[in-house]
CSV table of C-alpha atoms in Angstrom, one decimal:
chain,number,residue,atom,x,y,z
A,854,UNK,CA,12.4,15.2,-6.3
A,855,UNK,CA,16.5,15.1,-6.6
A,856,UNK,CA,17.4,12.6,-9.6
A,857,UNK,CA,21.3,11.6,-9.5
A,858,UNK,CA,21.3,10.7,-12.9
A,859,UNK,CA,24.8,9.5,-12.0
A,860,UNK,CA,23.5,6.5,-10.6
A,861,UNK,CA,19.8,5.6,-12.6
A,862,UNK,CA,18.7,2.5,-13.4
A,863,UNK,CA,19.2,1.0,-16.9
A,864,UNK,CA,15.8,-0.3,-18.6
A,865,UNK,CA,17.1,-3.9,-17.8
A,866,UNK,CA,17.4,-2.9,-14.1
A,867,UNK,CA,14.1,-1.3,-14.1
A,868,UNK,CA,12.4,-4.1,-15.5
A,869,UNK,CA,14.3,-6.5,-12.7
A,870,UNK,CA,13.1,-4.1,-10.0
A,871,UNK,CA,9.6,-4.3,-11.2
A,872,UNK,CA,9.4,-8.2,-11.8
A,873,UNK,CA,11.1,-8.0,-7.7
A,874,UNK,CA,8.0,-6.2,-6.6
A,875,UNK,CA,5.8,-8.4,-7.8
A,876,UNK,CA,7.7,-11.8,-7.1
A,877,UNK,CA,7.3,-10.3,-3.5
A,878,UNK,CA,3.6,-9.4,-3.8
A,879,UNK,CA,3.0,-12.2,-5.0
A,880,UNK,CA,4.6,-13.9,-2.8
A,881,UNK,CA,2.4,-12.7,0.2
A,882,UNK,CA,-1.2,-13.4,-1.9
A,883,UNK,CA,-0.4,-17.2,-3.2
A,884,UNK,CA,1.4,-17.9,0.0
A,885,UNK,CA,-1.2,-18.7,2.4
A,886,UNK,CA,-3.1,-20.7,-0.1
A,887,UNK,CA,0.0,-22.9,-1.0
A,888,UNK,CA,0.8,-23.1,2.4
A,889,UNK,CA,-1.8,-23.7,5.0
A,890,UNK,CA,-4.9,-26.0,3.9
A,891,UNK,CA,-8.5,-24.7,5.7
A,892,UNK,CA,-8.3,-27.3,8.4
A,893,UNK,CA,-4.3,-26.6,9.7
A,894,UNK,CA,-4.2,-23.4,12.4
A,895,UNK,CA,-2.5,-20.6,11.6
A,896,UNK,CA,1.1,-20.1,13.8
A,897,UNK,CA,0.9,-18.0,16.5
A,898,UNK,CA,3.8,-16.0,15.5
A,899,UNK,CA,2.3,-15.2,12.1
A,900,UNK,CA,-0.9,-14.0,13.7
A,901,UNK,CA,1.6,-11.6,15.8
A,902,UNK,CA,3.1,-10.3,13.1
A,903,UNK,CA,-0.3,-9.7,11.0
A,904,UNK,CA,-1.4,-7.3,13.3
A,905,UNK,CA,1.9,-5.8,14.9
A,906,UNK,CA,3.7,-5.1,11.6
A,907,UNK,CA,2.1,-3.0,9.3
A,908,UNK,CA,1.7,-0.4,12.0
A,909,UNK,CA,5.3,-0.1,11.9
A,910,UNK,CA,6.0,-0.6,8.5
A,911,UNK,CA,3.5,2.9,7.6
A,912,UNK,CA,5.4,4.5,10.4
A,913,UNK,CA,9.1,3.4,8.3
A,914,UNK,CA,7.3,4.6,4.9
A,915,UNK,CA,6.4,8.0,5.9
A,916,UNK,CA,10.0,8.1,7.5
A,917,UNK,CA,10.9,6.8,3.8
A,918,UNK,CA,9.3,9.3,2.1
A,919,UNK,CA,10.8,12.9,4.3
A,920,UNK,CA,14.3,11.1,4.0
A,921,UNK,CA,15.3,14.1,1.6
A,922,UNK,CA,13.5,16.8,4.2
A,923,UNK,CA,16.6,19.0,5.6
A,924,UNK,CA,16.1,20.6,8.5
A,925,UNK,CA,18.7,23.0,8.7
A,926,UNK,CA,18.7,23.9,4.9
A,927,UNK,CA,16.2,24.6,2.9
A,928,UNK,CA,12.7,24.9,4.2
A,929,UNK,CA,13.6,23.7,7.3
A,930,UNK,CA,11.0,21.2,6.8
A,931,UNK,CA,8.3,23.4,7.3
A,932,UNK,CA,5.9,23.1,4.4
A,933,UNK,CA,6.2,19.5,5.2
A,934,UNK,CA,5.1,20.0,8.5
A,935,UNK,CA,2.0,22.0,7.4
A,936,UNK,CA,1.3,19.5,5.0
A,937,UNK,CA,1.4,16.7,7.2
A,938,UNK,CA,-0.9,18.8,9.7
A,939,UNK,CA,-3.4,19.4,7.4
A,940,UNK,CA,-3.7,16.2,6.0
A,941,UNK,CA,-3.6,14.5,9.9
A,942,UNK,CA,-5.8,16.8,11.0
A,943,UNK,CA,-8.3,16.6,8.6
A,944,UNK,CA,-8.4,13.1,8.5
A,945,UNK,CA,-9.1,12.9,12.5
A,946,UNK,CA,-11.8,15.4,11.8
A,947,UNK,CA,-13.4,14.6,8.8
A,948,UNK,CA,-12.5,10.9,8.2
A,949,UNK,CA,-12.3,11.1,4.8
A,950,UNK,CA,-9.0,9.1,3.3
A,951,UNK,CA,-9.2,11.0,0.2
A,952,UNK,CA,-10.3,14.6,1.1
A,953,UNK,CA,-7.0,14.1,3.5
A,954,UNK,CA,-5.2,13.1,0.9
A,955,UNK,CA,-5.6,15.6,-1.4
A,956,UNK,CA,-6.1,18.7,0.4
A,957,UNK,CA,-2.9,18.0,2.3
A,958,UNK,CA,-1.1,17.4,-1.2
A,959,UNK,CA,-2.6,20.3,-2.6
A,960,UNK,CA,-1.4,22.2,0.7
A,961,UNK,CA,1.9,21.4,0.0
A,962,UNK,CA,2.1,21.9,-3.6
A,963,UNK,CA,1.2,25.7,-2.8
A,964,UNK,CA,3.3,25.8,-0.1
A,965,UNK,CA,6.4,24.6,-2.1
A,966,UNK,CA,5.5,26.4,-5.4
A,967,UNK,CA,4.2,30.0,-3.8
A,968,UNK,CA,5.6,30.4,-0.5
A,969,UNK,CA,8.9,28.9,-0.1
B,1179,UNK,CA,-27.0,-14.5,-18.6
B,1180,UNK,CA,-25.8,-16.1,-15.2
B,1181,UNK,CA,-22.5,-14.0,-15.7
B,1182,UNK,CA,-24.6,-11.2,-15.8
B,1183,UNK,CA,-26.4,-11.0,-13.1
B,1184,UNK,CA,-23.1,-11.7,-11.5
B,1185,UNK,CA,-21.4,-8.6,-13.2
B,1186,UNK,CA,-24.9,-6.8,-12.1
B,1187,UNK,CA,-24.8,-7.8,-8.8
B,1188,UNK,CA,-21.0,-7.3,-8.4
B,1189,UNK,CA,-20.9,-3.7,-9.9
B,1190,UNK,CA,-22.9,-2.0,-7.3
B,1191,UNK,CA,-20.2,-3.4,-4.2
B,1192,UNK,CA,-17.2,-1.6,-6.2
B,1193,UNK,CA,-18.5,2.3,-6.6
B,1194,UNK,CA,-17.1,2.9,-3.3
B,1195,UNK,CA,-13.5,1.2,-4.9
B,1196,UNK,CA,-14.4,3.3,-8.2
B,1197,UNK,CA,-14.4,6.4,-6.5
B,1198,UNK,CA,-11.6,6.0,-4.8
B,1199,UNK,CA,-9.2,4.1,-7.3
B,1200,UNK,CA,-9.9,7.0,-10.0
B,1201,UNK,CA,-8.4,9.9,-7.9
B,1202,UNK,CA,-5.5,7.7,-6.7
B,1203,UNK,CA,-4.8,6.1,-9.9
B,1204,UNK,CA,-4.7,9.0,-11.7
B,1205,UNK,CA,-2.5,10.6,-9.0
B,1206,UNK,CA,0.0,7.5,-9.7
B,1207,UNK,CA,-0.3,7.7,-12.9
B,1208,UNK,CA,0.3,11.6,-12.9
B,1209,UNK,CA,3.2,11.0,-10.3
B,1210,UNK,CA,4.8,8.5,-12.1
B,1211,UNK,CA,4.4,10.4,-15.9
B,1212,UNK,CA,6.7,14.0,-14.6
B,1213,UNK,CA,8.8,11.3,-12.9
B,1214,UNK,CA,9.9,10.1,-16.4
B,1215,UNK,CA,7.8,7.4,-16.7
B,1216,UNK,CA,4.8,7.0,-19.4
B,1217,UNK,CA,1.5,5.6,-19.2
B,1218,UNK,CA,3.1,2.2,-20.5
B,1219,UNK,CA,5.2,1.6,-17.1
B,1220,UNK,CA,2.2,3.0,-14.7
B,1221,UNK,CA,-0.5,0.3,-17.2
B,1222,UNK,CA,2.3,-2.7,-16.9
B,1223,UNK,CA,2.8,-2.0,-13.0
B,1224,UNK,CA,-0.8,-1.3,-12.0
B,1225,UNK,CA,-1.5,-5.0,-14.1
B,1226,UNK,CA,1.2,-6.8,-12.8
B,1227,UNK,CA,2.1,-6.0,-9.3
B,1228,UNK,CA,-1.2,-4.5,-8.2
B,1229,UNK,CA,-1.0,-2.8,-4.5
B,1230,UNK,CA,-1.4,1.4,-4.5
B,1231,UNK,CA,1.1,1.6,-1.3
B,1232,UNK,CA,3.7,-0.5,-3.2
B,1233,UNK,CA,3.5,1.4,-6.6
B,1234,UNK,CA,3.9,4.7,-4.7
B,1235,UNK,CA,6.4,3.8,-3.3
B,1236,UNK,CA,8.1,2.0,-6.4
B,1237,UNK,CA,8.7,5.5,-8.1
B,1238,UNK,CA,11.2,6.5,-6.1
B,1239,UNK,CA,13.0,3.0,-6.0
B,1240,UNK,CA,13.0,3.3,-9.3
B,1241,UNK,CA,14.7,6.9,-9.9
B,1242,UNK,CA,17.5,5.7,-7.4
B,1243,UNK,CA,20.2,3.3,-8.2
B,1244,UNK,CA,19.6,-0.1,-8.4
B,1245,UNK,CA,19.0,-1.9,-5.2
B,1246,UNK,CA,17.5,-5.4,-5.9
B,1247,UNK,CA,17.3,-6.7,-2.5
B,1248,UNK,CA,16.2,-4.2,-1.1
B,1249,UNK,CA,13.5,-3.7,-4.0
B,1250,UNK,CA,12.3,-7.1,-3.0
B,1251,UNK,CA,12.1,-6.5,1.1
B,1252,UNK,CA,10.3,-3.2,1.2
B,1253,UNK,CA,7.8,-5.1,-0.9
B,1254,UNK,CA,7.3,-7.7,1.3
B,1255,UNK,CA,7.2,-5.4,4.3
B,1256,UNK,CA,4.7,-3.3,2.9
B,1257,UNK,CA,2.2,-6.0,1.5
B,1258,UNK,CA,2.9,-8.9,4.1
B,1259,UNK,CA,-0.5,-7.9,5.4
B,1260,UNK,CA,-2.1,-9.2,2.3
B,1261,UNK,CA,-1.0,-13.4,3.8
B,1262,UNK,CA,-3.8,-12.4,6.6
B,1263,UNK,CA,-6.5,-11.6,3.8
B,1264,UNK,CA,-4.9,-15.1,2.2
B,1265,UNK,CA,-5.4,-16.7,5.3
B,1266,UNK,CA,-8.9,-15.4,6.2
B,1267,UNK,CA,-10.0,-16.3,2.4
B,1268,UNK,CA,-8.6,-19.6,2.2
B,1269,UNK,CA,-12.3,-21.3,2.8
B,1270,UNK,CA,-14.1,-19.0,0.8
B,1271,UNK,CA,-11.6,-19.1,-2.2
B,1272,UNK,CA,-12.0,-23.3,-2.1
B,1273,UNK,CA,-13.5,-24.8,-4.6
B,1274,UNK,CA,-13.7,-21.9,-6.9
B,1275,UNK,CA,-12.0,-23.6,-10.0
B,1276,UNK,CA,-10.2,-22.1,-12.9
B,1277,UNK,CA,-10.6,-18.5,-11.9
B,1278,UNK,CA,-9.0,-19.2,-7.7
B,1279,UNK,CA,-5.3,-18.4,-9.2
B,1280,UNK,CA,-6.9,-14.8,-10.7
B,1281,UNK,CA,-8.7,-14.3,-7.3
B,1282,UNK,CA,-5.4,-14.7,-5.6
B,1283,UNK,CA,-3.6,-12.6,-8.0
B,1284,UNK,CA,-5.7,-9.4,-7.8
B,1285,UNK,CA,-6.7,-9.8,-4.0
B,1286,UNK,CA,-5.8,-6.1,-2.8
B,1287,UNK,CA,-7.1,-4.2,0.2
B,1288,UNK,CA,-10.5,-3.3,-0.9
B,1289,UNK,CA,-11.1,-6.3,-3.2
B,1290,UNK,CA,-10.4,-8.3,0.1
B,1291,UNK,CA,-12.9,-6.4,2.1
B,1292,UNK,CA,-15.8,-7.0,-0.4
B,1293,UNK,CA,-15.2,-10.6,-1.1
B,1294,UNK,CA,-14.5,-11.0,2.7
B,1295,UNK,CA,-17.8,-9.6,4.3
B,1296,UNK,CA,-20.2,-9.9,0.5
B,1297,UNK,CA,-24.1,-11.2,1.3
B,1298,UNK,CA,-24.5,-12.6,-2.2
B,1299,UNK,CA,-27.7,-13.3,-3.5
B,1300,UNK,CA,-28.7,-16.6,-3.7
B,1301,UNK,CA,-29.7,-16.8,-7.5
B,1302,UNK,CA,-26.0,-15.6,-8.5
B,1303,UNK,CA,-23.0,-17.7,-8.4
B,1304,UNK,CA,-20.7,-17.0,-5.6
B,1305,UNK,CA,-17.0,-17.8,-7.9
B,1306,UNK,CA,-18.4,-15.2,-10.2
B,1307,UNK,CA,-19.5,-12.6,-8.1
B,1308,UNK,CA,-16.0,-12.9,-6.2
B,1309,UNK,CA,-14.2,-13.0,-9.9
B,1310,UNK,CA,-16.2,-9.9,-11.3
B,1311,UNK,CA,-15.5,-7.9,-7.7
B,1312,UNK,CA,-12.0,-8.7,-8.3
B,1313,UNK,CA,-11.8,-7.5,-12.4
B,1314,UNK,CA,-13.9,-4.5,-11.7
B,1315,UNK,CA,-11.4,-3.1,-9.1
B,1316,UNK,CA,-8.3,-4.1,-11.3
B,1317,UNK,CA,-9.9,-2.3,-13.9
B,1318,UNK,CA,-10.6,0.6,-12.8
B,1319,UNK,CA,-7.2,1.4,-11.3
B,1320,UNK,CA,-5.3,0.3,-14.6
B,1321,UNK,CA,-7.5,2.4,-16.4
B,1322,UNK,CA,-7.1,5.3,-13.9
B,1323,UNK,CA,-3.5,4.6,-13.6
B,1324,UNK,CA,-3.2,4.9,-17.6
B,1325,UNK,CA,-5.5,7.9,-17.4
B,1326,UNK,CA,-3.0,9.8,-15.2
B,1327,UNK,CA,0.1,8.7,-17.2
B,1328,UNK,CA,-1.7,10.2,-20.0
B,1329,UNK,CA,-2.7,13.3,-18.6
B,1330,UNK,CA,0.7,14.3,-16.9
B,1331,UNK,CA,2.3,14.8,-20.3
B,1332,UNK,CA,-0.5,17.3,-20.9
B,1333,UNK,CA,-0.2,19.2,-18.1
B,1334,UNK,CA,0.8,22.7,-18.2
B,1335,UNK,CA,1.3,23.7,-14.1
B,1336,UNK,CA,4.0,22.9,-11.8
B,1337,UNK,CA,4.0,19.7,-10.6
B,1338,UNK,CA,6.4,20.4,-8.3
B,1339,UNK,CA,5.4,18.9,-5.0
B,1340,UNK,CA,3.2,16.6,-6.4
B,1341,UNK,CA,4.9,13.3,-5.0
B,1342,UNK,CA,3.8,14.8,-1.7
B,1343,UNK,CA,0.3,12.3,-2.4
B,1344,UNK,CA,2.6,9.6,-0.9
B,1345,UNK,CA,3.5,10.9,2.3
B,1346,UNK,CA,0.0,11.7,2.5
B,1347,UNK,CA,-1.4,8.3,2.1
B,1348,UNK,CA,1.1,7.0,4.4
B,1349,UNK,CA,0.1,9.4,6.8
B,1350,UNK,CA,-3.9,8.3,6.6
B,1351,UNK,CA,-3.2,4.7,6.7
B,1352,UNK,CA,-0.7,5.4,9.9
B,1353,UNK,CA,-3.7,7.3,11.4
B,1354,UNK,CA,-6.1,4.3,11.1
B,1355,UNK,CA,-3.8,1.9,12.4
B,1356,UNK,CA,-3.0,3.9,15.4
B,1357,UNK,CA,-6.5,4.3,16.4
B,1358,UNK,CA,-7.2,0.8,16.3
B,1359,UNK,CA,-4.5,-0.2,18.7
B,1360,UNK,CA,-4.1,1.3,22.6
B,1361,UNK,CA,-0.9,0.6,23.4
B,1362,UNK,CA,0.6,2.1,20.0
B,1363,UNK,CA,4.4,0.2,20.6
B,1364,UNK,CA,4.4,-1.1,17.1
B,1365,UNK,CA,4.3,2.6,15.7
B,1366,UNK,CA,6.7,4.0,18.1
B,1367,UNK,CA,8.7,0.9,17.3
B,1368,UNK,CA,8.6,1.8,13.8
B,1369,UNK,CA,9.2,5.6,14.2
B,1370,UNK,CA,12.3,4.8,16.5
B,1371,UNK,CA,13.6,2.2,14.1
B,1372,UNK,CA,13.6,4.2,11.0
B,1373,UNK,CA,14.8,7.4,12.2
B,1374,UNK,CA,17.6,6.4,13.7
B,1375,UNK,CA,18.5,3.9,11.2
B,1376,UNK,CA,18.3,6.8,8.7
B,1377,UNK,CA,20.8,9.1,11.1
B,1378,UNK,CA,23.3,6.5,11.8
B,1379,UNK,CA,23.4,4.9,8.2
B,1380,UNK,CA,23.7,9.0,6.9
B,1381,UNK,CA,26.3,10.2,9.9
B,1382,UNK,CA,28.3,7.1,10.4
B,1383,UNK,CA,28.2,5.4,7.2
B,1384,UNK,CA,27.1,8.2,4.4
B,1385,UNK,CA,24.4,6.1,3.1
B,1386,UNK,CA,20.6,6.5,2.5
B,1387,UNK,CA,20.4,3.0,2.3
B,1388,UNK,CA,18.6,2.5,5.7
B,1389,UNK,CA,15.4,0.4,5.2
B,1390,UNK,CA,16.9,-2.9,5.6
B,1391,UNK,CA,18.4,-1.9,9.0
B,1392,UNK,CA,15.0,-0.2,9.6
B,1393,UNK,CA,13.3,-3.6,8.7
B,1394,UNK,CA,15.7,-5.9,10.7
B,1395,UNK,CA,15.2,-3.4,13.9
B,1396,UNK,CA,11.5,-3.6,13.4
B,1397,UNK,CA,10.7,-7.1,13.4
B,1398,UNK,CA,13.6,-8.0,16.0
B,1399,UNK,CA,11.9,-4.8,18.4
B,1400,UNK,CA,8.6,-6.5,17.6
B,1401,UNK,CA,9.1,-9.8,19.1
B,1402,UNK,CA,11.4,-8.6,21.7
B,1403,UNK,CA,7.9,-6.5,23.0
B,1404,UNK,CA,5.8,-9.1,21.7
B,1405,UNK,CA,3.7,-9.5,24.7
B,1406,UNK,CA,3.2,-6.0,25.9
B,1407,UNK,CA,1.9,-5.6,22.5
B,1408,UNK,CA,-0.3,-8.7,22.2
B,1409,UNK,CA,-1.9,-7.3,25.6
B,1410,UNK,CA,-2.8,-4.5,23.5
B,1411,UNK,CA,-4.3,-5.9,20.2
B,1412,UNK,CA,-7.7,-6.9,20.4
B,1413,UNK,CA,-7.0,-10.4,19.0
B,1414,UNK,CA,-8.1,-11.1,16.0
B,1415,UNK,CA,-9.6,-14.5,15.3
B,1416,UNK,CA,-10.7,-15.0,12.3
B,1417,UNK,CA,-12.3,-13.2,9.1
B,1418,UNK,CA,-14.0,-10.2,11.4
B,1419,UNK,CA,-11.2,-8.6,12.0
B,1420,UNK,CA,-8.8,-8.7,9.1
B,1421,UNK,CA,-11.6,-7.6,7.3
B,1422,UNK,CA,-11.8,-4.5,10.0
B,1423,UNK,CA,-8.6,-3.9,9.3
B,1424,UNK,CA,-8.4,-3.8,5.3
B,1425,UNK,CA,-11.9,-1.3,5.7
B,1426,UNK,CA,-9.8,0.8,8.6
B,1427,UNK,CA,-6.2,0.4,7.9
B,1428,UNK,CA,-5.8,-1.1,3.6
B,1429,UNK,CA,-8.6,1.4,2.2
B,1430,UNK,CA,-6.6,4.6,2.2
B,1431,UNK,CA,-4.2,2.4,0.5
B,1432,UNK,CA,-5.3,2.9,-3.0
């Protein structure tokens, strides 16, 4: 992982960020309770995005997380690749969230430390 | 003695959760300790904020400059799922007293899907089954969390790659929700979004600041196909399915 120490947080801005993510996690657990009481019906448009968003918000994450992934340089992506493969493929074969996990990590950690 | 045989009763619910939280947490806490962070930052997150996807992906927010609002958006993106567990646990978190705002607090994936679908025996008192379910799972992935941190300053091979646990998980959860849904136009809405969000903020504006584009496109996409993509979720009424979903989609979460 590529640090620009340039532009790093101060311990002050860390602790900000920090508080942030759990103001907004938070934020999404006391809601409903402050919010709706057992008898009032849930909006239709909240139901929507219950089920619609967090497909899409995965799909931004693991877009998040190659952000740094270079095609034309470096690897060319390529241990990636494998290490998505191996971790997608073993989880559509063995359904097992953490054997997927960590062989596909572990995959990649070779890849990037032996091969390339 | 009746919080014991709640704590007894409870304990047996969470092995699955205590298998799973260990490997993970320690992961985190590994990931977090050779990205410059000590067991103090992975014990104070893991208490406070609570949700494995979100702590993941809080290391690399936090090794880049500082970006407040965005901080704050990606977290709500990432854990608005949890107002569905809220909504579906609104009746069975009533009446539960002094311990309902800790309940709340510490209502992740898998602590959701216990408290959700438990058969509780009758001699043990439903608040405290629910309250020990939740502590137990908070537990062990503060411990494991602080476990990891500790270990990473002790360990000797290359780490190198080792953030590669994220994409991972990402890429198990994405997995599950994908089989659970036909039409799949949420996740192409959300691969489209975010990759060209990420080339035009890097081509045209020289940024890597592309998630709050990303999230905007997202939810305006969303509602623009809102129907196509109702036609394709089972609908989900009431507590069966969002408990489906934190067993298919939240588990690989932690």
């Amino acid at each position: 992982m590529t640090v620009n120490t340039m532009s790093q947080m101060n311990l002050t801005e860390q602790i900000i960020t920090i508080a942030l993510l759990m103001i907004a996690t938070m934020a999404t657990r006391f809601l409903p309770f402050l919010v709706f009481s057992g008898k009032k019906k849930t909006p239709a448009f909240v139901k929507f995005l219950g089920n619609a968003l967090p497909a899409a918000t995965f799909a931004m994450l693991i877009v998040y997380c190659l952000k740094n992934v270079s095609i034309i340089g470096g690897s060319h992506g390529i241990p990636e690749l494998i290490g998505i493969g191996v971790t997608a493929g073993l989880h559509l074969w063995r359904k097992n969230t953490l054997l997927s996990i960590f062989a596909g990590t572990v995959v990649y950690m070779l890849l990037i430390q032996l091969v390339f | 003695m009746k919080k014991w045989r709640a704590l007894k009763a409870a304990f047996p619910a969470t092995i699955p959760v205590l298998a799973g939280f260990s490997c993970l947490g320690i992961a985190y806490g590994i990931y977090m300790r050779v990205s410059g962070f000590n067991f103090l930052y992975s014990f104070l997150i893991s208490a406070l904020v609570f949700g494995g996807s979100l702590q993941f992906v809080g290391v690399p927010l936090l090794l880049s400059s500082f970006a407040p609002v965005e901080a704050f958006f990606m977290a709500l993106m990432v854990q608005a799922r949890h107002l569905f567990y809220g909504l579906s646990m609104l009746g069975k978190y009533e009446n539960t007293g002094a311990k309902k705002p800790y309940l709340i607090f510490s209502m992740c994936d898998e602590t959701f899907s216990i408290n959700c679908s438990a058969e509780i025996p009758e001699d043990v008192d439903r608040t405290d089954y629910m309250f020990f379910v939740s502590l137990l799972n908070q537990s062990y992935w503060i411990i494991a969390s602080v476990i990891g941190g500790l270990l990473g300053s002790l360990i000797t091979f290359s780490t190198e790659g080792i953030d590669f646990v994220m994409t991972a998980m990402f890429v198990t959860i994405f997995i599950n929700q994908w089989k659970k849904d036909k039409g799949h136009i949420p996740e192409w809405i959300g691969i489209a979004s975010s990759v060209v969000c990420l080339i035009v903020c890097r081509t045209v504006f020289d940024s890597d600041n592309f998630l709050i584009p990303t999230m905007i496109c997202i939810i305006s996409l969303l509602f623009i196909f809102r129907k196509p993509i109702e036609k394709n979720l089972k609908d989900g009424d009431d507590g069966s399915s969002e408990e489906a979903e934190a067993q298919n989609g939240g588990e690989a979460e932690k």
